[in-house]
Coordinates of C-alpha atoms and ligand atoms in Angstrom, one line a residue:
M247 CA 62.0 131.7 266.5
D248 CA 65.1 133.9 266.3
H249 CA 68.2 132.1 267.8
E250 CA 69.3 135.3 269.5
K251 CA 66.0 135.4 271.5
I252 CA 66.6 131.9 273.0
I253 CA 68.3 131.9 276.4
I254 CA 70.4 128.8 276.9
P255 CA 71.2 128.3 280.6
A256 CA 75.0 128.8 281.2
A257 CA 75.0 125.6 283.3
L258 CA 73.9 123.5 280.4
V259 CA 76.4 125.1 278.0
E260 CA 79.2 124.4 280.5
C261 CA 78.1 120.8 281.0
L262 CA 78.0 120.2 277.3
R263 CA 81.4 121.7 276.7
A264 CA 83.0 119.7 279.5
A265 CA 81.1 116.4 278.9
K266 CA 83.1 113.3 278.0
S267 CA 80.0 111.3 277.3
V268 CA 76.6 112.7 276.1
A269 CA 73.4 110.7 275.6
V270 CA 70.4 112.2 273.8
L271 CA 66.9 110.9 273.6
T272 CA 64.7 112.3 270.9
G273 CA 60.9 112.1 270.3
A274 CA 58.4 113.2 267.7
G275 CA 58.9 116.9 268.6
I276 CA 62.3 117.1 267.0
S277 CA 60.7 116.2 263.6
A278 CA 57.8 118.6 264.1
E279 CA 59.7 121.4 262.4
S280 CA 60.3 119.1 259.4
G281 CA 56.5 119.0 259.0
L282 CA 55.8 115.6 260.6
P283 CA 52.9 115.5 263.1
T284 CA 53.6 114.5 266.7
F285 CA 51.4 111.8 268.3
R286 CA 49.7 113.6 271.1
D287 CA 48.8 117.0 269.7
A288 CA 45.0 116.9 270.3
M289 CA 44.1 118.7 267.1
T290 CA 46.7 117.7 264.5
G291 CA 48.5 114.8 266.1
L292 CA 48.8 111.4 264.5
W293 CA 46.2 110.1 266.9
A294 CA 43.7 113.0 266.5
N295 CA 41.1 110.8 264.9
F296 CA 41.9 107.4 266.4
R297 CA 42.7 105.8 269.7
P298 CA 46.4 104.6 269.9
E299 CA 45.1 101.0 270.6
D300 CA 43.2 101.0 267.3
L301 CA 46.5 101.6 265.3
A302 CA 49.6 100.9 267.3
T303 CA 49.1 97.4 268.6
A304 CA 49.4 93.9 267.2
R305 CA 45.7 93.3 268.1
A306 CA 44.7 96.3 266.0
F307 CA 46.7 94.9 263.1
E308 CA 45.0 91.5 263.4
R309 CA 41.6 93.1 263.6
D310 CA 42.0 95.4 260.7
P311 CA 45.3 95.0 258.8
A312 CA 44.3 97.3 255.9
L313 CA 43.5 100.2 258.2
V314 CA 46.7 99.9 260.1
W315 CA 48.8 99.4 257.0
K316 CA 47.2 102.5 255.3
W317 CA 47.9 104.7 258.3
Y318 CA 51.5 103.7 258.2
A319 CA 51.7 104.1 254.4
W320 CA 50.4 107.7 254.8
R321 CA 53.0 108.4 257.5
R322 CA 55.8 106.7 255.4
D323 CA 54.9 108.9 252.5
M324 CA 55.2 112.0 254.7
A325 CA 58.5 110.9 256.2
A326 CA 59.9 110.0 252.8
T327 CA 59.4 113.6 251.5
A328 CA 60.4 115.3 254.8
T329 CA 63.9 116.7 255.2
P330 CA 65.9 117.2 258.5
N331 CA 65.6 120.5 260.2
P332 CA 68.3 122.5 262.1
G333 CA 67.6 120.5 265.3
H334 CA 68.7 117.3 263.6
Y335 CA 71.8 118.9 262.1
A336 CA 72.8 120.5 265.5
L337 CA 72.9 116.9 266.9
T338 CA 75.4 115.9 264.2
A339 CA 77.5 118.9 265.2
I340 CA 77.4 117.8 268.9
E341 CA 78.3 114.3 267.9
K342 CA 81.5 115.6 266.2
R343 CA 82.6 117.5 269.2
V344 CA 82.1 115.3 272.2
P345 CA 84.3 112.2 272.8
E346 CA 81.3 109.7 273.4
F347 CA 77.9 110.5 271.9
T348 CA 74.9 108.2 271.8
L349 CA 71.7 109.2 269.9
L350 CA 68.7 107.3 271.2
T351 CA 65.5 108.0 269.2
Q352 CA 61.9 106.9 269.6
N353 CA 61.3 108.2 266.1
V354 CA 60.8 105.9 263.2
D355 CA 61.2 108.5 260.4
G356 CA 64.9 108.2 259.5
L357 CA 65.5 111.9 259.7
H358 CA 68.5 111.7 262.0
Q359 CA 70.2 109.3 259.6
L360 CA 69.4 111.7 256.7
A361 CA 70.9 114.6 258.6
G362 CA 74.2 112.6 258.9
S363 CA 74.0 111.2 262.5
C364 CA 76.4 108.2 262.3
D365 CA 75.0 105.8 264.8
V366 CA 71.4 106.1 265.6
V367 CA 69.8 103.7 268.2
E368 CA 66.3 103.1 267.0
L369 CA 64.3 102.2 270.1
H370 CA 60.9 101.9 268.3
G371 CA 62.1 100.6 264.9
S372 CA 61.7 102.2 261.5
I373 CA 58.7 103.0 259.4
M374 CA 60.8 102.5 256.2
R375 CA 61.2 98.8 256.8
S376 CA 58.5 96.1 257.0
R377 CA 58.6 92.7 258.5
C378 CA 56.5 89.5 258.3
F379 CA 53.8 89.5 260.9
R380 CA 54.1 85.7 261.2
E381 CA 57.8 85.0 261.1
G382 CA 59.5 88.3 261.7
T383 CA 61.6 88.3 258.5
V384 CA 62.6 91.9 257.7
V385 CA 61.8 93.3 254.2
G386 CA 63.9 96.4 253.4
D387 CA 62.2 98.9 251.1
S388 CA 58.6 99.3 252.1
D389 CA 58.0 101.7 249.1
A390 CA 58.5 98.9 246.7
L391 CA 55.7 96.8 248.1
S392 CA 52.0 96.8 247.1
G393 CA 48.9 95.6 248.8
D394 CA 47.0 96.6 252.0
P395 CA 48.9 95.0 253.5
P396 CA 51.5 93.5 251.2
R397 CA 52.5 89.8 251.6
C398 CA 55.8 88.3 252.8
P399 CA 57.7 87.1 249.7
A400 CA 58.7 83.9 251.6
C401 CA 55.6 82.7 253.5
R402 CA 52.8 84.9 252.0
G403 CA 51.9 86.1 255.5
P404 CA 50.9 89.8 256.0
L405 CA 53.7 92.3 256.3
R406 CA 53.6 94.8 259.1
P407 CA 55.8 98.0 259.7
D408 CA 59.0 97.2 261.5
V409 CA 58.1 99.3 264.5
V410 CA 57.5 98.6 268.1
W411 CA 53.8 98.6 269.1
F412 CA 52.4 98.9 272.6
G413 CA 52.8 95.6 274.5
E414 CA 55.8 94.6 272.4
N415 CA 59.4 94.5 273.6
L416 CA 61.9 97.0 272.3
P417 CA 64.8 95.5 270.3
A418 CA 67.1 94.0 272.8
D419 CA 70.3 95.5 271.4
A420 CA 68.8 99.0 271.2
L421 CA 67.5 98.7 274.8
N422 CA 70.9 97.5 276.0
R423 CA 72.7 100.3 274.3
A424 CA 70.2 102.8 275.8
A425 CA 70.8 101.3 279.3
V426 CA 74.6 101.5 279.0
A427 CA 74.6 105.1 277.5
T428 CA 72.2 106.2 280.2
Q429 CA 74.3 104.8 283.0
E430 CA 77.6 106.0 281.7
C431 CA 76.9 109.5 280.4
D432 CA 77.9 112.8 282.0
L433 CA 75.0 114.6 280.4
F434 CA 71.6 113.3 279.2
I435 CA 69.3 115.5 277.1
S436 CA 65.7 114.6 276.4
I437 CA 64.4 116.4 273.3
G438 CA 60.8 116.7 271.9
T439 CA 59.2 113.9 273.8
S440 CA 56.2 114.0 276.1
G441 CA 57.9 111.3 278.3
M442 CA 54.7 109.3 278.5
V443 CA 55.8 106.0 276.9
E444 CA 57.9 103.4 278.8
P445 CA 60.6 102.3 278.9
A446 CA 62.1 105.3 277.1
A447 CA 60.3 107.7 279.5
S448 CA 62.4 106.4 282.4
L449 CA 65.8 107.0 280.8
L450 CA 66.0 110.6 282.0
R451 CA 65.4 109.7 285.6
L452 CA 67.8 106.7 285.4
A453 CA 70.5 109.0 284.0
A454 CA 70.0 111.4 286.9
E455 CA 70.1 108.6 289.4
A456 CA 73.3 107.4 287.9
G457 CA 74.8 110.9 288.5
A458 CA 74.5 112.5 285.1
H459 CA 73.4 116.1 284.5
T460 CA 70.0 116.1 282.9
A461 CA 68.3 118.5 280.5
V462 CA 64.9 118.7 278.7
I463 CA 64.3 120.7 275.5
N464 CA 60.6 121.0 274.6
V465 CA 58.1 123.6 273.5
E466 CA 56.2 122.9 276.7
R467 CA 57.4 122.4 280.3
I468 CA 57.5 118.7 281.2
A469 CA 56.1 117.8 284.6
N470 CA 57.7 115.4 287.1
V471 CA 61.2 115.4 285.6
A472 CA 64.2 114.3 287.7
P473 CA 65.2 116.9 290.4
G474 CA 67.9 119.2 289.1
T475 CA 66.9 118.8 285.4
V476 CA 67.4 122.0 283.4
Q477 CA 64.4 122.7 281.1
V478 CA 64.8 124.8 278.0
I479 CA 61.5 125.8 276.6
G480 CA 61.4 126.4 272.9
P481 CA 61.4 124.6 269.5
S482 CA 64.4 122.2 269.2
G483 CA 65.1 123.5 265.7
S484 CA 66.1 126.8 267.3
V485 CA 67.2 125.7 270.8
L486 CA 69.7 123.1 269.6
P487 CA 71.6 125.4 267.1
A488 CA 71.7 128.1 269.8
L489 CA 73.1 125.5 272.3
V490 CA 75.8 124.5 269.8
A491 CA 76.7 128.1 269.1
A492 CA 76.9 128.9 272.8
A493 CA 79.1 125.9 273.6
W494 CA 81.5 126.3 270.6
P495 CA 81.3 129.9 269.4
G496 CA 82.8 130.5 266.0
Ligands
LIG1687 C1 58.4 119.8 270.6 C2 58.2 120.5 269.3 C3 59.4 121.2 268.9 C4 56.4 119.5 269.7 N1 60.5 121.2 269.6 N2 59.5 119.8 271.3 C5 55.0 101.2 282.9 C6 53.9 101.8 283.3 C7 52.7 101.9 282.5 C8 52.7 101.3 281.3 C9 53.9 100.6 280.8 C10 55.0 100.6 281.6 N3 55.9 99.9 281.0 C11 55.4 99.6 279.7 C12 54.2 100.0 279.6 C13 53.3 99.8 278.5 C14 53.6 100.8 277.3 C15 53.5 102.2 277.8 O1 54.4 102.9 278.0 N4 52.3 102.7 277.9 C16 52.0 104.1 278.2 C17 51.0 104.7 277.4 C18 51.8 104.3 279.7 N5 54.9 100.5 276.8 C19 55.1 99.5 275.9 O2 54.2 98.7 275.6 C20 56.5 99.4 275.3 N6 56.9 98.0 275.5 C21 57.3 97.5 276.6 O3 57.4 98.2 277.6 O4 57.6 96.2 276.5 C22 57.7 95.4 277.8 C23 56.3 95.2 278.2 C24 55.5 94.5 277.4 C25 54.2 94.2 277.8 C26 53.7 94.7 279.0 C27 54.5 95.4 279.8 C28 55.8 95.7 279.4 C29 56.5 99.7 273.8 C30 56.2 101.1 273.6 C31 56.1 101.3 272.1 C32 55.6 102.7 271.7 N7 55.4 102.7 270.3 C33 55.0 104.0 269.7 C34 54.6 103.7 268.3 C35 55.8 103.4 267.4 C36 55.5 103.2 266.0 C37 54.9 104.4 265.4 O5 55.6 105.4 265.2 O6 53.7 104.3 265.0 O7 56.1 104.9 269.7 S1 53.7 104.9 270.6 C38 54.3 106.5 270.2 O8 54.7 107.2 271.5 C39 55.6 106.3 269.4 C40 56.5 107.3 270.0 O9 57.9 107.0 269.8 C41 56.2 107.3 271.5 C42 56.6 108.5 272.2 O10 56.0 109.6 271.7 P1 56.7 111.0 271.7 O11 57.9 110.9 270.7 O12 57.0 111.5 273.0 O13 55.7 112.0 271.0 P2 54.5 112.8 271.6 O14 53.6 113.2 270.5 O15 53.9 112.2 272.8 O16 55.2 114.1 272.2 C43 55.8 115.1 271.4 C44 56.5 116.1 272.3 O17 57.2 117.0 271.4 C45 55.5 116.9 273.1 O18 56.0 117.0 274.4 C46 55.6 118.3 272.5 O19 55.4 119.4 273.4 C47 57.0 118.3 271.9 N8 57.2 119.2 270.8 N9 57.0 120.3 268.8 C48 60.6 120.5 270.8 N10 59.4 121.9 267.7

């Protein structure tokens, strides 16, 4: 989509320019233009041929560790060869211009870090790391491991991806940082997420209740957002660069 054809609401531009503190929540949609499938696209999404509970729960891993490990290995290979898109880069530009900026991501693909975002709060972990299913010890480079699933070098227990599955708590430090940023920001922007998975889904509403301006950037209109939320409909790889250009021309 041509940047010139995207209309960025003036109110959002003003809010961004004036903001002392901005919090951004990203989901799978921001990486779609890097070629990574989202979860809930009925035809091509990551769960098109499976039910989420068959792949993204500890119970699924216990039942069929090879299936779950292979699904994550397939996704890790895709993420490892993907590159950030203009949406990821636009967020690094915003980070440089606002005094306080917190990037909260539900994504596990590492593309924000690759784009140069300095301090990414990973709410759902990282697909690039693994950890022992028994003891929780984190093992860094998943690419160097072999086996379906590989074994923990310390206890020989099965390794699992270092991500947050349904029914598991989010990392406490990440959740705390999300709560603080959400309570304290002037502007909260939710980008490329269907807003169906808690607790991340509640952050937009919590920000609005705390008095922040709120905005959603998505290719589809999101239902039941907090009253007063500005919705910009379009791909984040075009909307975000257009927003940056409008807020800080030249
Ligand atoms: C574009 C675009 C473009 C496309 N530009 N946009 C309260 C009520 C009910 C249930 C619960 C509740 N609280 C907790 C729960 C249970 C559960 C939950 O939320 N269930 C729901 C299904 C209802 N939550 C949990 O279990 C969480 N843990 C927890 O709460 O712990 C405490 C607790 C424990 C036990 C019991 C109760 C409480 C953990 C959630 C972990 C989620 N994990 C996953 C997998 C991570 C690892 C992996 O990657 O495999 O995280 S699930 C999956 O969904 C993944 C994602 O991060 C997450 C969100 O998906 P996302 O990013 O929104 O992707 P999509 O595909 O849904 O949407 C993409 C969007 O992009 C779409 O809107 C497109 O339109 C858009 N888009 N192209 C802009 N170019």
